[in-house]
Short mmCIF file of C-alpha atoms in Angstrom, two decimals:
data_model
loop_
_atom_site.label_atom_id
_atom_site.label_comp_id
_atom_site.label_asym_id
_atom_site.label_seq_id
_atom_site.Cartn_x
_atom_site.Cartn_y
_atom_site.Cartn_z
CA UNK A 1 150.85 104.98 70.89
CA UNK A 2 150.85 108.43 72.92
CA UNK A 3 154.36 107.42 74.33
CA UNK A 4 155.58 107.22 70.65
CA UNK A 5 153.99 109.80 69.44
CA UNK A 6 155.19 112.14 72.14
CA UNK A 7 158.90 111.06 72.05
CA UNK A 8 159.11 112.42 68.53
CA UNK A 9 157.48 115.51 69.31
CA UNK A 10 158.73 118.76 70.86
CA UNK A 11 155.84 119.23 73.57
CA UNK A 12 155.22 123.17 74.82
CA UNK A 13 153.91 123.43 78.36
CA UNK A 14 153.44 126.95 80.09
CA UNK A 15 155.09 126.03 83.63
CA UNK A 16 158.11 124.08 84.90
CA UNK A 17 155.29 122.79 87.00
CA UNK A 18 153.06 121.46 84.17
CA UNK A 19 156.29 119.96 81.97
CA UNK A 20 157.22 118.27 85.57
CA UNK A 21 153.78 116.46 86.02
CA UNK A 22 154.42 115.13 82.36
CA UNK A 23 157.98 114.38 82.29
CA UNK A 24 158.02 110.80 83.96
CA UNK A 25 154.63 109.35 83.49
CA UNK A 26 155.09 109.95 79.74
CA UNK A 27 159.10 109.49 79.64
CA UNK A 28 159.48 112.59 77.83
CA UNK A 29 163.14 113.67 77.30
CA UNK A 30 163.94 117.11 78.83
CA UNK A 31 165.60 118.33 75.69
CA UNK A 32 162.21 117.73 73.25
CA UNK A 33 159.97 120.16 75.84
CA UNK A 34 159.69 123.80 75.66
CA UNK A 35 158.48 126.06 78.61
CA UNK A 36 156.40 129.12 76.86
CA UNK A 37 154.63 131.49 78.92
CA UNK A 38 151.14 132.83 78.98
CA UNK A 39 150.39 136.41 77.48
CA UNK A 40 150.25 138.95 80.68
CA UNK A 41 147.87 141.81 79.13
CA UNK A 42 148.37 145.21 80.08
CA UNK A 43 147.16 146.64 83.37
CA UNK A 44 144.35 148.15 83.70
CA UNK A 45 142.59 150.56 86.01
CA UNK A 46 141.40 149.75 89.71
CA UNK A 47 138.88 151.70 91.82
CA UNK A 48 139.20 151.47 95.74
CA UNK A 49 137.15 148.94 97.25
CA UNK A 50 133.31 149.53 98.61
CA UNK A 51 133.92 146.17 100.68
CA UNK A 52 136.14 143.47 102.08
CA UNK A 53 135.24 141.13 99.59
CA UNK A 54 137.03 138.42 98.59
CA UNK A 55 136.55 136.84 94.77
CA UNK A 56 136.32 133.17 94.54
CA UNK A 57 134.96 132.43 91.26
CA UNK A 58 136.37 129.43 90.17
CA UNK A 59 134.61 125.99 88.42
CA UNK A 60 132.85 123.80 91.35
CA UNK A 61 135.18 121.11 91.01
CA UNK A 62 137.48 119.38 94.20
CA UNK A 63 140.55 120.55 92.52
CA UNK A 64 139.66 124.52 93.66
CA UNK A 65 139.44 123.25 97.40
CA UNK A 66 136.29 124.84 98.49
CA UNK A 67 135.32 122.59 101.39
CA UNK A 68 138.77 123.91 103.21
CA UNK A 69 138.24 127.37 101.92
CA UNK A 70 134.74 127.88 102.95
CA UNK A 71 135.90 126.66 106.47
CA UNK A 72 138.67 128.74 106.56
CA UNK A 73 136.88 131.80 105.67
CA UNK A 74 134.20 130.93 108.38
CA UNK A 75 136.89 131.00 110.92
CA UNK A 76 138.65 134.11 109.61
CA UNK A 77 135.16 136.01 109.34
CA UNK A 78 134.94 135.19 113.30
CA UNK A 79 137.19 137.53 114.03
CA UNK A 80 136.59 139.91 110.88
CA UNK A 81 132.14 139.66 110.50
CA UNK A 82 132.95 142.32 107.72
CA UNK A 83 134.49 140.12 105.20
CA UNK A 84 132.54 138.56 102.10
CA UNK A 85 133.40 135.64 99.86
CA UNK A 86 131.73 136.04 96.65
CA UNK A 87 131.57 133.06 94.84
CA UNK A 88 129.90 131.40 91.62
CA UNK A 89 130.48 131.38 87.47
CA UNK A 90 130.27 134.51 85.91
CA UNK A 91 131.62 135.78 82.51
CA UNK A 92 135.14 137.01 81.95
CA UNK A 93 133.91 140.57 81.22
CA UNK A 94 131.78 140.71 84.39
CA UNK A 95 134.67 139.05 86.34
CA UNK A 96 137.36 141.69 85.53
CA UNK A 97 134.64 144.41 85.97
CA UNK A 98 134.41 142.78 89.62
CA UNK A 99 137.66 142.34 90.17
CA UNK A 100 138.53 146.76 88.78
CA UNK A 101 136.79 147.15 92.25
CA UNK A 102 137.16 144.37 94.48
CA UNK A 103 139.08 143.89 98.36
CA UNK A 104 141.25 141.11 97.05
CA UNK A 105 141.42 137.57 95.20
CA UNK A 106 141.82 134.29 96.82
CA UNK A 107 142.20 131.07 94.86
CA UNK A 108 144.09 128.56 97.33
CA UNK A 109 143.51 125.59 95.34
CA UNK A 110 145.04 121.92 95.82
CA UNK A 111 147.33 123.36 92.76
CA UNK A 112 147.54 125.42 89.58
CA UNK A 113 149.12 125.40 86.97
CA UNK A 114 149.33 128.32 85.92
CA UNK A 115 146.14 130.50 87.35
CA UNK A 116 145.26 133.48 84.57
CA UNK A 117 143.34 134.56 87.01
CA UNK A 118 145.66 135.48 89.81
CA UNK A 119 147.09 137.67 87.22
CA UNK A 120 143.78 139.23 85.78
CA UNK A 121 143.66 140.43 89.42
CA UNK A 122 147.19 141.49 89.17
CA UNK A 123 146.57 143.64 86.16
CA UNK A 124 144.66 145.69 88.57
CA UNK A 125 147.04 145.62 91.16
CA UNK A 126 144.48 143.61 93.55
CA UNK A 127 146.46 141.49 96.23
CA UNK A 128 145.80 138.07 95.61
CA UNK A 129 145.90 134.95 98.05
CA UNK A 130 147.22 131.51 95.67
CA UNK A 131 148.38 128.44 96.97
CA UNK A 132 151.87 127.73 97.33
CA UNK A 133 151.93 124.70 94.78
CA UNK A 134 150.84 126.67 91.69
CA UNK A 135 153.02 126.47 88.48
CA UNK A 136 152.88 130.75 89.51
CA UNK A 137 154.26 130.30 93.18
CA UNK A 138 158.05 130.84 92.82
CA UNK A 139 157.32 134.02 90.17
CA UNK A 140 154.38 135.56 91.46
CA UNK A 141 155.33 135.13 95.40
CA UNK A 142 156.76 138.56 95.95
CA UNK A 143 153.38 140.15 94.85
CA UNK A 144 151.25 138.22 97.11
CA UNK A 145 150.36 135.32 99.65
CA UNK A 146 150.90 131.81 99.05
CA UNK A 147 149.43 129.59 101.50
CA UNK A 148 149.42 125.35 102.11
CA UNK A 149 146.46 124.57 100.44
CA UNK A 150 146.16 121.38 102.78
CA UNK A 151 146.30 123.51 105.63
CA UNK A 152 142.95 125.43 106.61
CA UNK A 153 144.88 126.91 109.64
CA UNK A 154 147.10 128.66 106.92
CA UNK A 155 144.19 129.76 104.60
CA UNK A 156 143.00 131.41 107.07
CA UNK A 157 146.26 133.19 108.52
CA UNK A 158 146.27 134.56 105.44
CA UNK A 159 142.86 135.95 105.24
CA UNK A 160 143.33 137.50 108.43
CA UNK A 161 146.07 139.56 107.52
CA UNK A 162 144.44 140.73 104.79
CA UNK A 163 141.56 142.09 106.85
CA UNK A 164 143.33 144.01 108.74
CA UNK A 165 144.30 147.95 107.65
CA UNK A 166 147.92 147.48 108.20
CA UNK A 167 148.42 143.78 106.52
CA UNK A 168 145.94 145.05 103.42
CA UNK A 169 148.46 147.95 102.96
CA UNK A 170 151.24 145.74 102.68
CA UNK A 171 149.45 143.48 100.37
CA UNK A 172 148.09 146.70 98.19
CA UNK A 173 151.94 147.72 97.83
CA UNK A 174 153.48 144.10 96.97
CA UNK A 175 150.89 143.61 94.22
CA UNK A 176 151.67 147.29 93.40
CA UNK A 177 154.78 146.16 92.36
CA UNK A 178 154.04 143.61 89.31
CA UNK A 179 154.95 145.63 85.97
CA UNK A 180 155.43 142.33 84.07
CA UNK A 181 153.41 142.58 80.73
CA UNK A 182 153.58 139.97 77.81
CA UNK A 183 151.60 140.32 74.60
CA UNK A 184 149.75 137.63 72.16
CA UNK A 185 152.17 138.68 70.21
CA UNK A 186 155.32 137.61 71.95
CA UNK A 187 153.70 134.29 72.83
CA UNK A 188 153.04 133.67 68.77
CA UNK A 189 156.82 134.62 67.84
CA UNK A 190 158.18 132.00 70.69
CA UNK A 191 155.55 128.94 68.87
CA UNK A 192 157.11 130.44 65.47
CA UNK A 193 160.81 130.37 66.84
CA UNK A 194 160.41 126.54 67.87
CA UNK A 195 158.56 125.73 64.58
CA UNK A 196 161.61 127.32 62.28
CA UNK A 197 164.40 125.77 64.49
CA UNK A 198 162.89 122.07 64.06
CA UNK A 199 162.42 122.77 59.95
#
């Protein structure tokens, strides 16, 4: 019943990646999907960071790979003791109020599809660490670090570089970079665009 019901449909998905995962299990045809992006809000203002902390907070569930990141970390914070991973469910509000003021963002998950909040942290021009199998990883890889997600060796690599002054000022001036902004709005007229072309 779901295969029949989604061959007559026109399904929206938000990555390539996503629309991918569906296309063969469900035997969709390529021509009855529709890729429409996420709204980017505006940026918004940063303040320097007070710490080298790292923000982590993310739903306690395998998918976010926290075993490999917490061992990761422990080996990067070896050779850095000043770094922090802050960790834990919070509110949206208090997240992006963390975030206006935080060392960086790390979120090197077995995969995303398409991580709002790598580009919450983006908004604020915060560099951001994301693995490299997101649905975000070919768009938002100039702007950041993508790392193997399987690989603690890697996850680490890249917190190292990002504790040190010269590697943070690289990071600080890729994510510097991201200008790309794209409002409820626009996101509404592409859902009415594909309703009136299937009347």
């Amino acid at each position: 019943l779901t295969r029949w019901a989604l061959s007559r449909a026109v399904i929206v998905f938000s990555t390539k990646l996503q629309r991918d995962v569906w296309l063969k299990p469900y035997g969709l045809a390529l021509d009855r999907t529709k890729i429409i992006g996420n709204a980017v809000d505006l940026p918004l203002p940063s303040e320097p960071p007070r710490a080298k902390n790292f923000l982590w907070h993310v739903r306690p569930i395998a998918m976010k790979n926290g075993e490999r990141l917490h061992a990761a970390f422990t080996r990067a914070k070896a050779e850095h003791p000043e770094i922090k991973l802050e960790e834990g469910l919070i509110h949206k509000k208090e997240l992006l109020e963390r975030m206006k003021s935080c060392y960086a963002v790390i979120l090197p998950s077995l995969t995303e599809i398409s991580p709002n909040y790598i580009l919450d942290a983006l908004r604020f021009k915060k560099p951001f660490i994301m693995d490299k199998y997101s649905g975000f990883a070919e768009w938002l890889a100039p702007y950041g670090a993508l790392v193997d997600p399987l690989d603690e060796r890697d996850i680490t690599r890249a917190i190292d570089e990002l504790a040190t002054e010269e590697g943070y000022a690289r990071a600080c001036k890729r994510a510097g970079q991201f200008s790309f902004v794209r409002t409820y709005a626009q996101v509404a007229d592409d859902f009415l665009a594909l309703i009136k072309a299937s009347l």
